[in-house]
CSV table of C-alpha atoms in Angstrom, one decimal:
chain,number,residue,atom,x,y,z
A,1,UNK,CA,131.9,188.8,194.6
A,2,UNK,CA,135.7,190.3,194.6
A,3,UNK,CA,137.4,187.3,192.2
A,4,UNK,CA,137.7,186.2,188.7
A,5,UNK,CA,139.2,182.8,187.9
A,6,UNK,CA,142.0,183.5,185.6
A,7,UNK,CA,143.5,180.2,183.7
A,8,UNK,CA,147.7,180.9,183.3
A,9,UNK,CA,149.6,178.3,181.5
A,10,UNK,CA,147.1,175.9,182.1
A,11,UNK,CA,146.1,176.6,186.0
A,12,UNK,CA,143.1,178.2,187.4
A,13,UNK,CA,144.2,180.8,189.8
A,14,UNK,CA,142.4,183.7,191.7
A,15,UNK,CA,142.0,187.4,191.1
A,16,UNK,CA,140.6,190.4,192.4
A,17,UNK,CA,138.2,192.5,189.7
A,18,UNK,CA,140.0,194.5,187.4
A,19,UNK,CA,137.6,197.6,189.0
A,20,UNK,CA,138.2,196.3,193.1
A,21,UNK,CA,141.4,195.9,192.2
A,22,UNK,CA,142.4,199.3,191.1
A,23,UNK,CA,140.8,200.8,193.8
A,24,UNK,CA,143.5,198.7,196.8
A,25,UNK,CA,146.0,199.6,194.6
A,26,UNK,CA,145.1,203.6,193.9
A,27,UNK,CA,144.4,203.4,198.2
A,28,UNK,CA,147.6,201.7,198.3
A,29,UNK,CA,149.6,204.1,196.6
A,30,UNK,CA,147.7,207.2,199.2
A,31,UNK,CA,149.1,206.0,202.4
A,32,UNK,CA,151.9,204.4,201.9
A,33,UNK,CA,153.3,205.6,199.0
A,34,UNK,CA,156.6,204.5,199.8
A,35,UNK,CA,156.8,200.9,200.6
A,36,UNK,CA,155.4,201.4,196.8
A,37,UNK,CA,158.0,203.0,195.5
A,38,UNK,CA,160.6,200.3,197.2
A,39,UNK,CA,158.1,198.0,195.6
A,40,UNK,CA,158.4,198.9,192.4
A,41,UNK,CA,162.5,199.7,192.9
A,42,UNK,CA,162.7,195.9,193.6
A,43,UNK,CA,160.1,195.1,190.5
A,44,UNK,CA,162.5,197.0,187.7
A,45,UNK,CA,165.2,195.7,189.5
A,46,UNK,CA,164.0,192.2,188.8
A,47,UNK,CA,163.3,193.1,185.4
A,48,UNK,CA,166.4,193.9,185.3
A,49,UNK,CA,168.6,191.7,186.0
A,50,UNK,CA,165.8,189.7,183.3
A,51,UNK,CA,167.2,191.1,180.7
A,52,UNK,CA,163.5,192.8,180.3
A,53,UNK,CA,164.4,196.5,179.8
A,54,UNK,CA,161.6,198.5,178.6
A,55,UNK,CA,159.5,196.9,181.9
A,56,UNK,CA,162.8,197.6,184.0
A,57,UNK,CA,162.5,201.3,183.0
A,58,UNK,CA,158.5,201.6,183.6
A,59,UNK,CA,158.8,200.6,187.3
A,60,UNK,CA,161.9,202.6,188.3
A,61,UNK,CA,160.3,205.6,186.4
A,62,UNK,CA,157.3,204.5,188.7
A,63,UNK,CA,159.7,203.9,192.1
A,64,UNK,CA,160.8,207.6,191.2
A,65,UNK,CA,164.0,206.6,190.8
A,66,UNK,CA,165.6,207.9,187.0
A,67,UNK,CA,168.5,207.5,187.4
A,68,UNK,CA,168.5,203.7,187.4
A,69,UNK,CA,166.2,203.8,184.4
A,70,UNK,CA,168.5,206.0,182.3
A,71,UNK,CA,171.0,203.2,183.3
A,72,UNK,CA,168.9,200.4,182.1
A,73,UNK,CA,168.0,202.8,178.4
A,74,UNK,CA,171.7,204.1,178.2
A,75,UNK,CA,172.7,200.6,177.6
A,76,UNK,CA,170.1,199.3,176.1
A,77,UNK,CA,169.8,202.3,173.4
A,78,UNK,CA,172.2,201.0,170.8
A,79,UNK,CA,170.2,197.4,170.9
A,80,UNK,CA,167.0,199.6,170.5
A,81,UNK,CA,168.6,201.4,168.0
A,82,UNK,CA,169.5,197.7,165.6
A,83,UNK,CA,166.5,196.1,165.7
A,84,UNK,CA,164.5,198.7,164.4
A,85,UNK,CA,162.4,199.8,168.1
A,86,UNK,CA,163.2,203.0,167.5
A,87,UNK,CA,159.5,204.3,168.7
A,88,UNK,CA,160.9,202.9,172.6
A,89,UNK,CA,163.8,205.3,172.1
A,90,UNK,CA,162.0,207.9,171.4
A,91,UNK,CA,159.7,207.7,174.3
A,92,UNK,CA,162.6,206.9,177.0
A,93,UNK,CA,163.8,210.6,175.3
A,94,UNK,CA,161.5,212.4,176.2
A,95,UNK,CA,160.3,210.6,179.1
A,96,UNK,CA,164.0,211.3,180.5
A,97,UNK,CA,164.5,214.6,182.9
A,98,UNK,CA,166.6,217.2,181.0
A,99,UNK,CA,169.1,217.2,184.2
A,100,UNK,CA,170.2,213.4,183.1
A,101,UNK,CA,170.5,213.8,179.7
A,102,UNK,CA,174.3,214.2,180.2
A,103,UNK,CA,174.4,210.3,182.0
A,104,UNK,CA,173.0,209.1,178.6
A,105,UNK,CA,174.6,209.6,175.7
A,106,UNK,CA,174.4,206.4,174.6
A,107,UNK,CA,170.9,207.2,174.3
A,108,UNK,CA,171.3,210.6,173.1
A,109,UNK,CA,173.7,209.6,170.8
A,110,UNK,CA,170.7,206.5,169.0
A,111,UNK,CA,167.8,208.9,169.8
A,112,UNK,CA,169.5,211.7,166.9
A,113,UNK,CA,169.8,208.8,164.6
A,114,UNK,CA,166.5,207.6,165.4
A,115,UNK,CA,164.7,211.3,164.3
A,116,UNK,CA,167.3,211.1,161.4
A,117,UNK,CA,166.3,207.8,160.0
A,118,UNK,CA,162.5,209.5,160.4
A,119,UNK,CA,163.9,212.3,158.4
A,120,UNK,CA,163.6,214.6,161.0
A,121,UNK,CA,167.1,216.0,160.6
A,122,UNK,CA,166.4,219.3,161.9
A,123,UNK,CA,165.3,218.2,165.3
A,124,UNK,CA,168.2,215.8,165.0
A,125,UNK,CA,171.4,217.5,164.9
A,126,UNK,CA,171.3,219.8,167.7
A,127,UNK,CA,170.9,216.6,169.6
A,128,UNK,CA,173.7,215.1,168.0
A,129,UNK,CA,176.0,217.3,168.6
A,130,UNK,CA,175.1,217.3,172.3
A,131,UNK,CA,175.6,213.6,172.5
A,132,UNK,CA,179.0,214.3,170.7
A,133,UNK,CA,180.2,217.3,173.5
A,134,UNK,CA,179.1,215.0,176.8
A,135,UNK,CA,181.5,212.1,174.8
A,136,UNK,CA,183.8,215.2,174.1
A,137,UNK,CA,183.7,216.1,178.3
A,138,UNK,CA,184.2,212.4,179.2
A,139,UNK,CA,187.3,212.3,177.1
A,140,UNK,CA,185.9,209.3,174.9
A,141,UNK,CA,187.7,210.0,171.7
A,142,UNK,CA,185.6,207.4,170.0
A,143,UNK,CA,182.3,208.5,171.1
A,144,UNK,CA,183.0,211.9,169.7
A,145,UNK,CA,183.7,210.0,166.3
A,146,UNK,CA,180.7,207.9,166.8
A,147,UNK,CA,178.2,210.7,167.2
A,148,UNK,CA,179.4,212.5,164.6
A,149,UNK,CA,179.4,210.1,161.7
A,150,UNK,CA,175.6,210.3,162.2
A,151,UNK,CA,176.1,214.2,161.6
A,152,UNK,CA,177.5,213.5,158.0
A,153,UNK,CA,174.3,211.2,157.6
A,154,UNK,CA,171.8,214.3,158.5
A,155,UNK,CA,173.7,216.4,156.1
A,156,UNK,CA,173.2,213.1,153.5
A,157,UNK,CA,169.3,213.3,154.2
A,158,UNK,CA,169.5,216.9,153.6
A,159,UNK,CA,170.8,216.8,150.3
A,160,UNK,CA,173.3,217.9,152.0
A,161,UNK,CA,176.3,216.3,149.9
A,162,UNK,CA,179.7,218.5,149.9
A,163,UNK,CA,178.9,219.1,154.0
A,164,UNK,CA,178.4,214.7,154.8
A,165,UNK,CA,181.1,214.0,153.1
A,166,UNK,CA,183.7,216.5,154.4
A,167,UNK,CA,181.9,214.8,158.0
A,168,UNK,CA,183.8,211.7,156.1
A,169,UNK,CA,187.0,213.0,155.0
A,170,UNK,CA,187.1,214.7,158.5
A,171,UNK,CA,186.4,211.7,160.6
A,172,UNK,CA,188.9,209.4,158.2
A,173,UNK,CA,192.0,211.6,159.0
A,174,UNK,CA,191.0,211.6,162.5
A,175,UNK,CA,191.2,207.8,162.6
A,176,UNK,CA,194.8,207.9,161.3
A,177,UNK,CA,195.2,209.1,164.8
A,178,UNK,CA,193.9,207.1,166.7
A,179,UNK,CA,196.5,204.3,168.5
A,180,UNK,CA,193.9,201.6,168.3
A,181,UNK,CA,191.7,198.8,166.2
A,182,UNK,CA,188.7,201.5,164.3
A,183,UNK,CA,188.2,199.4,161.5
A,184,UNK,CA,184.4,199.6,162.5
A,185,UNK,CA,184.5,202.7,162.4
A,186,UNK,CA,186.5,203.5,159.6
A,187,UNK,CA,184.3,201.6,157.4
A,188,UNK,CA,181.7,203.2,158.7
A,189,UNK,CA,183.6,206.8,157.3
A,190,UNK,CA,184.8,205.3,153.8
A,191,UNK,CA,181.1,204.2,153.8
A,192,UNK,CA,179.8,207.7,154.2
A,193,UNK,CA,182.5,209.3,151.8
A,194,UNK,CA,181.2,207.0,149.3
A,195,UNK,CA,177.8,207.9,149.2
A,196,UNK,CA,178.1,211.1,148.8
A,197,UNK,CA,180.2,210.7,145.9
A,198,UNK,CA,177.3,208.5,144.1
A,199,UNK,CA,174.8,211.5,145.8
A,200,UNK,CA,176.9,213.7,143.7
A,201,UNK,CA,177.0,211.5,140.6
A,202,UNK,CA,180.7,210.4,141.0
A,203,UNK,CA,179.7,207.0,140.3
A,204,UNK,CA,183.3,205.6,139.9
A,205,UNK,CA,184.6,208.2,142.9
A,206,UNK,CA,181.6,206.4,144.8
A,207,UNK,CA,182.5,202.9,144.6
A,208,UNK,CA,185.5,202.9,145.4
A,209,UNK,CA,185.0,203.8,148.8
A,210,UNK,CA,181.9,201.4,149.3
A,211,UNK,CA,184.0,198.7,147.8
A,212,UNK,CA,186.3,199.1,151.0
A,213,UNK,CA,183.4,200.2,153.2
A,214,UNK,CA,182.5,196.6,152.1
A,215,UNK,CA,185.8,194.6,152.4
A,216,UNK,CA,186.0,195.8,156.1
A,217,UNK,CA,182.9,194.9,157.4
A,218,UNK,CA,183.6,191.6,155.6
A,219,UNK,CA,186.8,191.3,158.0
A,220,UNK,CA,185.2,192.0,161.4
A,221,UNK,CA,183.4,189.3,163.4
A,222,UNK,CA,179.3,189.8,162.9
A,223,UNK,CA,177.2,190.5,165.3
A,224,UNK,CA,173.9,192.6,165.6
A,225,UNK,CA,175.8,195.9,164.5
A,226,UNK,CA,178.2,194.5,162.4
A,227,UNK,CA,175.5,193.0,160.4
A,228,UNK,CA,173.6,195.8,160.2
A,229,UNK,CA,175.4,198.4,159.1
A,230,UNK,CA,177.0,195.6,156.3
A,231,UNK,CA,173.6,195.6,155.0
A,232,UNK,CA,173.3,198.7,154.8
A,233,UNK,CA,176.2,198.9,152.6
A,234,UNK,CA,175.3,196.7,150.7
A,235,UNK,CA,172.1,198.7,150.0
A,236,UNK,CA,174.7,201.8,149.3
A,237,UNK,CA,176.8,199.6,147.2
A,238,UNK,CA,173.9,198.2,145.0
A,239,UNK,CA,173.0,201.6,144.2
A,240,UNK,CA,175.3,203.1,142.8
A,241,UNK,CA,176.4,200.0,140.4
A,242,UNK,CA,172.9,200.4,139.3
A,243,UNK,CA,173.3,203.2,137.3
A,244,UNK,CA,176.7,202.2,136.4
A,245,UNK,CA,174.8,199.8,134.4
A,246,UNK,CA,176.4,197.0,136.4
A,247,UNK,CA,172.2,195.7,136.9
A,248,UNK,CA,173.2,192.0,138.2
A,249,UNK,CA,176.6,192.9,140.7
A,250,UNK,CA,173.7,195.3,142.3
A,251,UNK,CA,170.7,192.6,142.2
A,252,UNK,CA,173.2,189.9,144.1
A,253,UNK,CA,174.4,192.2,146.6
A,254,UNK,CA,171.0,193.5,147.0
A,255,UNK,CA,169.4,190.4,147.4
A,256,UNK,CA,172.0,189.4,150.6
A,257,UNK,CA,171.1,193.1,152.1
A,258,UNK,CA,167.1,191.8,152.4
A,259,UNK,CA,168.7,188.6,153.5
A,260,UNK,CA,170.4,190.8,156.6
A,261,UNK,CA,167.1,193.0,157.1
A,262,UNK,CA,165.3,189.6,157.6
A,263,UNK,CA,166.7,188.5,160.1
A,264,UNK,CA,167.2,191.8,161.8
A,265,UNK,CA,163.5,192.5,161.5
A,266,UNK,CA,164.6,196.0,161.0
A,267,UNK,CA,161.8,197.9,159.0
A,268,UNK,CA,163.1,201.0,158.2
A,269,UNK,CA,166.2,199.9,156.2
A,270,UNK,CA,164.0,196.6,155.2
A,271,UNK,CA,161.7,199.1,153.2
A,272,UNK,CA,164.6,201.0,151.7
A,273,UNK,CA,165.9,197.1,150.0
A,274,UNK,CA,161.7,196.2,149.0
A,275,UNK,CA,162.1,199.9,147.6
A,276,UNK,CA,165.2,198.6,145.9
A,277,UNK,CA,164.4,195.8,144.4
A,278,UNK,CA,161.3,197.0,143.3
A,279,UNK,CA,162.9,199.2,140.9
A,280,UNK,CA,165.1,196.2,139.6
A,281,UNK,CA,161.2,195.2,138.7
A,282,UNK,CA,160.2,198.5,137.4
A,283,UNK,CA,164.0,199.0,135.1
A,284,UNK,CA,162.1,195.2,133.5
A,285,UNK,CA,158.8,197.6,132.6
A,286,UNK,CA,157.1,194.6,135.2
A,287,UNK,CA,155.6,197.9,137.1
A,288,UNK,CA,152.6,196.3,138.1
A,289,UNK,CA,155.2,193.5,140.1
A,290,UNK,CA,157.3,197.3,141.5
A,291,UNK,CA,153.5,198.4,143.0
A,292,UNK,CA,153.5,195.3,145.0
A,293,UNK,CA,156.5,195.4,146.4
A,294,UNK,CA,156.7,199.1,146.7
A,295,UNK,CA,153.5,198.4,148.9
A,296,UNK,CA,155.4,196.1,151.0
A,297,UNK,CA,157.5,198.1,151.8
A,298,UNK,CA,155.5,201.7,151.8
A,299,UNK,CA,154.1,199.3,155.2
A,300,UNK,CA,157.5,198.6,156.7
A,301,UNK,CA,158.5,202.8,156.2
A,302,UNK,CA,155.5,203.3,158.1
A,303,UNK,CA,156.4,200.6,161.0
A,304,UNK,CA,159.8,202.5,161.0
A,305,UNK,CA,158.1,206.2,161.1
A,306,UNK,CA,160.8,206.7,158.2
A,307,UNK,CA,159.0,210.3,156.8
A,308,UNK,CA,161.8,210.6,154.5
A,309,UNK,CA,161.7,206.8,153.6
A,310,UNK,CA,158.1,206.8,153.0
A,311,UNK,CA,158.2,209.7,150.7
A,312,UNK,CA,160.8,208.0,148.2
A,313,UNK,CA,158.6,204.6,148.2
A,314,UNK,CA,155.7,206.8,147.7
A,315,UNK,CA,158.3,208.8,145.0
A,316,UNK,CA,158.7,205.4,143.9
A,317,UNK,CA,155.0,205.0,143.3
A,318,UNK,CA,154.5,207.5,141.6
A,319,UNK,CA,157.2,206.7,138.7
A,320,UNK,CA,155.1,203.4,138.1
A,321,UNK,CA,152.1,204.7,138.0
A,322,UNK,CA,153.2,207.4,134.9
A,323,UNK,CA,154.9,205.9,133.2
A,324,UNK,CA,152.2,203.0,133.1
A,325,UNK,CA,150.3,205.9,132.0
A,326,UNK,CA,147.9,206.9,134.1
A,327,UNK,CA,149.0,209.6,134.9
A,328,UNK,CA,146.3,211.4,136.8
A,329,UNK,CA,147.4,208.9,139.9
A,330,UNK,CA,150.7,210.1,140.0
A,331,UNK,CA,149.9,213.7,139.7
A,332,UNK,CA,148.0,213.2,142.9
A,333,UNK,CA,151.0,210.8,144.2
A,334,UNK,CA,153.7,213.1,143.3
A,335,UNK,CA,151.9,215.7,145.1
A,336,UNK,CA,152.0,214.1,148.3
A,337,UNK,CA,155.6,213.9,148.2
A,338,UNK,CA,156.7,217.3,147.4
A,339,UNK,CA,154.3,218.4,150.3
A,340,UNK,CA,156.4,215.7,152.7
A,341,UNK,CA,159.6,217.0,151.4
A,342,UNK,CA,159.4,220.8,152.1
A,343,UNK,CA,158.2,219.1,155.4
A,344,UNK,CA,160.9,217.0,156.0
A,345,UNK,CA,163.8,219.3,154.1
A,346,UNK,CA,164.9,217.3,152.1
A,347,UNK,CA,165.6,218.9,148.7
A,348,UNK,CA,167.0,216.4,146.8
A,349,UNK,CA,163.8,214.3,147.6
A,350,UNK,CA,162.1,217.6,146.0
A,351,UNK,CA,164.3,218.0,143.5
A,352,UNK,CA,164.2,214.3,142.3
A,353,UNK,CA,160.2,215.0,143.2
A,354,UNK,CA,159.9,218.0,140.6
A,355,UNK,CA,161.3,216.9,137.5
A,356,UNK,CA,159.6,213.2,138.3
A,357,UNK,CA,155.8,215.2,137.6
A,358,UNK,CA,157.0,217.1,135.0
A,359,UNK,CA,157.9,214.2,133.4
A,360,UNK,CA,153.8,213.2,133.7
A,361,UNK,CA,153.2,216.8,133.2
A,362,UNK,CA,155.2,216.3,129.8
A,363,UNK,CA,153.7,212.3,128.8
A,364,UNK,CA,150.4,213.8,129.4
A,365,UNK,CA,151.5,216.6,126.5
A,366,UNK,CA,150.6,219.8,129.4
A,367,UNK,CA,154.9,221.2,128.3
A,368,UNK,CA,154.4,224.8,129.0
A,369,UNK,CA,153.5,222.8,133.0
A,370,UNK,CA,156.6,220.3,132.8
A,371,UNK,CA,158.7,222.7,131.5
A,372,UNK,CA,158.7,225.0,134.3
A,373,UNK,CA,159.0,221.8,136.9
A,374,UNK,CA,162.0,220.7,135.0
A,375,UNK,CA,163.3,224.6,135.8
A,376,UNK,CA,162.8,224.2,139.0
A,377,UNK,CA,164.2,221.4,138.9
A,378,UNK,CA,167.2,222.0,137.9
A,379,UNK,CA,167.7,225.6,139.9
A,380,UNK,CA,167.3,223.6,142.7
A,381,UNK,CA,170.4,220.6,141.9
A,382,UNK,CA,172.2,223.6,141.1
A,383,UNK,CA,171.9,224.9,144.4
A,384,UNK,CA,172.5,221.8,146.1
A,385,UNK,CA,175.2,220.7,144.3
A,386,UNK,CA,173.1,217.6,143.7
A,387,UNK,CA,175.4,216.5,140.2
A,388,UNK,CA,173.2,213.9,138.8
A,389,UNK,CA,170.5,216.1,139.7
A,390,UNK,CA,171.6,218.3,137.2
A,391,UNK,CA,172.1,216.7,134.8
A,392,UNK,CA,168.8,214.7,134.8
A,393,UNK,CA,167.0,218.3,134.0
A,394,UNK,CA,168.5,219.2,132.2
A,395,UNK,CA,168.5,216.4,129.4
A,396,UNK,CA,164.4,216.4,130.9
A,397,UNK,CA,164.2,220.2,129.1
A,398,UNK,CA,166.0,218.8,126.1
A,399,UNK,CA,163.4,216.5,125.5
A,400,UNK,CA,160.6,219.1,126.2
A,401,UNK,CA,161.9,221.8,124.3
A,402,UNK,CA,162.4,219.7,120.8
A,403,UNK,CA,158.7,218.0,121.9
A,404,UNK,CA,158.0,222.2,121.8
A,405,UNK,CA,159.1,222.2,118.5
A,406,UNK,CA,161.9,223.9,120.2
A,407,UNK,CA,164.6,221.7,118.8
A,408,UNK,CA,167.8,223.8,118.2
A,409,UNK,CA,168.0,224.3,122.1
A,410,UNK,CA,166.3,221.3,123.8
A,411,UNK,CA,169.1,218.8,121.1
A,412,UNK,CA,171.8,221.3,123.0
A,413,UNK,CA,170.6,220.7,126.1
A,414,UNK,CA,170.4,217.0,125.5
A,415,UNK,CA,173.9,216.9,124.4
A,416,UNK,CA,175.3,218.7,127.3
A,417,UNK,CA,173.2,216.4,129.4
A,418,UNK,CA,174.6,213.4,127.5
A,419,UNK,CA,178.2,214.1,127.6
A,420,UNK,CA,177.9,214.9,131.9
A,421,UNK,CA,176.7,211.5,132.2
A,422,UNK,CA,179.2,210.1,130.3
A,423,UNK,CA,181.9,211.7,132.4
A,424,UNK,CA,179.8,210.9,135.6
A,425,UNK,CA,179.6,207.2,133.6
A,426,UNK,CA,175.4,207.4,135.0
A,427,UNK,CA,175.1,204.6,132.2
A,428,UNK,CA,171.1,203.7,133.0
A,429,UNK,CA,170.7,207.3,132.5
A,430,UNK,CA,172.6,208.2,129.0
A,431,UNK,CA,171.1,205.1,128.2
A,432,UNK,CA,167.0,206.9,128.7
A,433,UNK,CA,169.3,209.9,126.7
A,434,UNK,CA,170.7,208.1,124.0
A,435,UNK,CA,166.9,207.0,122.8
A,436,UNK,CA,165.7,211.7,123.8
A,437,UNK,CA,169.0,212.9,121.8
A,438,UNK,CA,168.1,209.8,118.9
A,439,UNK,CA,164.0,210.8,118.6
A,440,UNK,CA,165.4,214.6,118.0
A,441,UNK,CA,167.4,213.7,115.7
A,442,UNK,CA,164.7,212.5,114.2
A,443,UNK,CA,163.0,214.6,114.2
A,444,UNK,CA,165.1,217.2,113.4
A,445,UNK,CA,165.6,215.2,109.9
A,446,UNK,CA,168.8,214.5,111.6
A,447,UNK,CA,168.8,211.0,110.1
A,448,UNK,CA,173.0,209.5,110.4
A,449,UNK,CA,173.1,211.5,114.4
A,450,UNK,CA,169.7,210.1,114.8
A,451,UNK,CA,170.7,206.4,113.4
A,452,UNK,CA,174.1,206.7,115.7
A,453,UNK,CA,172.2,207.6,119.3
A,454,UNK,CA,170.0,204.2,118.4
A,455,UNK,CA,172.8,202.2,117.9
A,456,UNK,CA,174.5,203.2,121.0
A,457,UNK,CA,170.8,203.3,123.1
A,458,UNK,CA,170.8,199.7,121.8
A,459,UNK,CA,173.8,198.8,122.9
A,460,UNK,CA,173.7,200.2,126.7
A,461,UNK,CA,170.5,198.2,126.8
A,462,UNK,CA,172.0,194.7,125.6
A,463,UNK,CA,174.7,195.3,128.6
A,464,UNK,CA,171.9,196.8,131.1
A,465,UNK,CA,169.8,194.3,130.4
A,466,UNK,CA,166.4,196.6,130.3
A,467,UNK,CA,164.2,198.6,128.5
A,468,UNK,CA,166.3,202.0,128.7
A,469,UNK,CA,162.5,203.9,127.4
A,470,UNK,CA,159.0,203.0,129.7
A,471,UNK,CA,156.3,202.5,128.4
A,472,UNK,CA,154.2,205.2,128.1
A,473,UNK,CA,158.1,206.9,126.7
A,474,UNK,CA,157.1,204.1,123.6
A,475,UNK,CA,153.3,205.4,123.2
A,476,UNK,CA,154.8,208.2,122.6
A,477,UNK,CA,157.2,206.7,120.4
A,478,UNK,CA,155.9,204.1,118.2
A,479,UNK,CA,156.3,205.8,115.1
A,480,UNK,CA,159.8,206.9,115.1
A,481,UNK,CA,161.0,202.8,116.8
A,482,UNK,CA,159.0,201.2,113.5
A,483,UNK,CA,161.6,203.1,112.2
A,484,UNK,CA,164.4,202.4,114.3
A,485,UNK,CA,163.6,198.9,113.4
A,486,UNK,CA,163.6,198.8,109.8
A,487,UNK,CA,166.5,201.2,109.5
A,488,UNK,CA,168.8,200.5,111.7
A,489,UNK,CA,169.4,196.6,110.6
A,490,UNK,CA,170.6,194.8,112.9
A,491,UNK,CA,168.1,195.7,115.6
A,492,UNK,CA,166.4,192.9,117.1
A,493,UNK,CA,166.1,194.7,120.7
A,494,UNK,CA,165.3,197.2,119.8
A,495,UNK,CA,162.3,194.6,117.8
A,496,UNK,CA,160.9,193.3,121.3
A,497,UNK,CA,160.8,196.5,123.4
A,498,UNK,CA,158.7,197.7,120.3
A,499,UNK,CA,156.6,194.5,120.8
């Protein structure tokens, strides 16, 4: 009466009813705890030999052998991180007694990296520093460098580009003193420097360092770990090339990265890749396709528990709603993102969201609110040293002032922003600002200047292969665009964009 029939791989077997089995196991643990511990230890050894680390850790912990569990955790931490099994890493770090943390520098390192990837940089930094200290105590210089670089990424995630740049440069100098082959670490340092420069709006410097990193990664024998870093670098360089206006090259690199992430099955970088592919469709004005890709990206970010990535993707969704005229939905979504940015301490996201929210209010004719948001965005960007964000917010202030009939101040801000973007070669942003400049000059009766800006906007748009203004912006400037089609000849691209 206590047995039930079960089918195991086509074979009929008997087992105890789960309630009766549970009763027997409980009694066994009570009357023979040492025997139970020996059995759990043996089961853990079997799972470890079969390369099933999660099961091995579970049984070692049940056996009371935390040190054996720690060994398995440390051995497999990197593999679990690379394949996106970060929840297991976080659980392991919580399960391990504090006195054993010095024995698991690999687990500590990837625990910190997993927290940083989720936007929990305040928690991540002391853990990464702990890993660095442990490696230093062991005389492991390479381990020290491996745990220093993620500290740079944590600073980058918080919008502290100067701090991340300094760490990348320090590591690069450090590597020059080592007598061993450190190609992969050199590539990581170059990538950190390149992305820091790009984040500061120094796109050409960013491109140079990222291209060097990519070249090194392509020279190294591929493994899962190197494939992961190669995919990250492809992603970063694609982003930088977008802002420089090299959209076809960016799309090619992004497509290569997508194949890698689908193969590795890691949801966190896959979500970022899908977000960027959605951005490509957004630039083309295909908002429905963009939203479909953003939604898939959001699902992957949620799977990875990546709060920072989730916030950036949600910002992309808000921008798509805004630019197709759904201002109420956009404003509600931006409010969610702003709360998330404050929660995780991501100042670059906060500055970006303030500007995006400002445009949602501007395009819905709430100009006073828009101007206040743009000024907050620029103040935050200036405080954090985010040069490209400062230029973008300055342009937003300029076009708002023009629409508020403060044409003189507005033109000054737009021209200043245009100069900054030209210096940093931010051609994607520059095309949008040329559209605003042309419209501002047209409204001010400066027809020659309006034509000049319109011609430059058209040239940049043709080169970029996308329309430099959104649907909502175009609806706001239909009369001006019609004038441009008739007055600036030949202007077939402008006519196509208008239609």
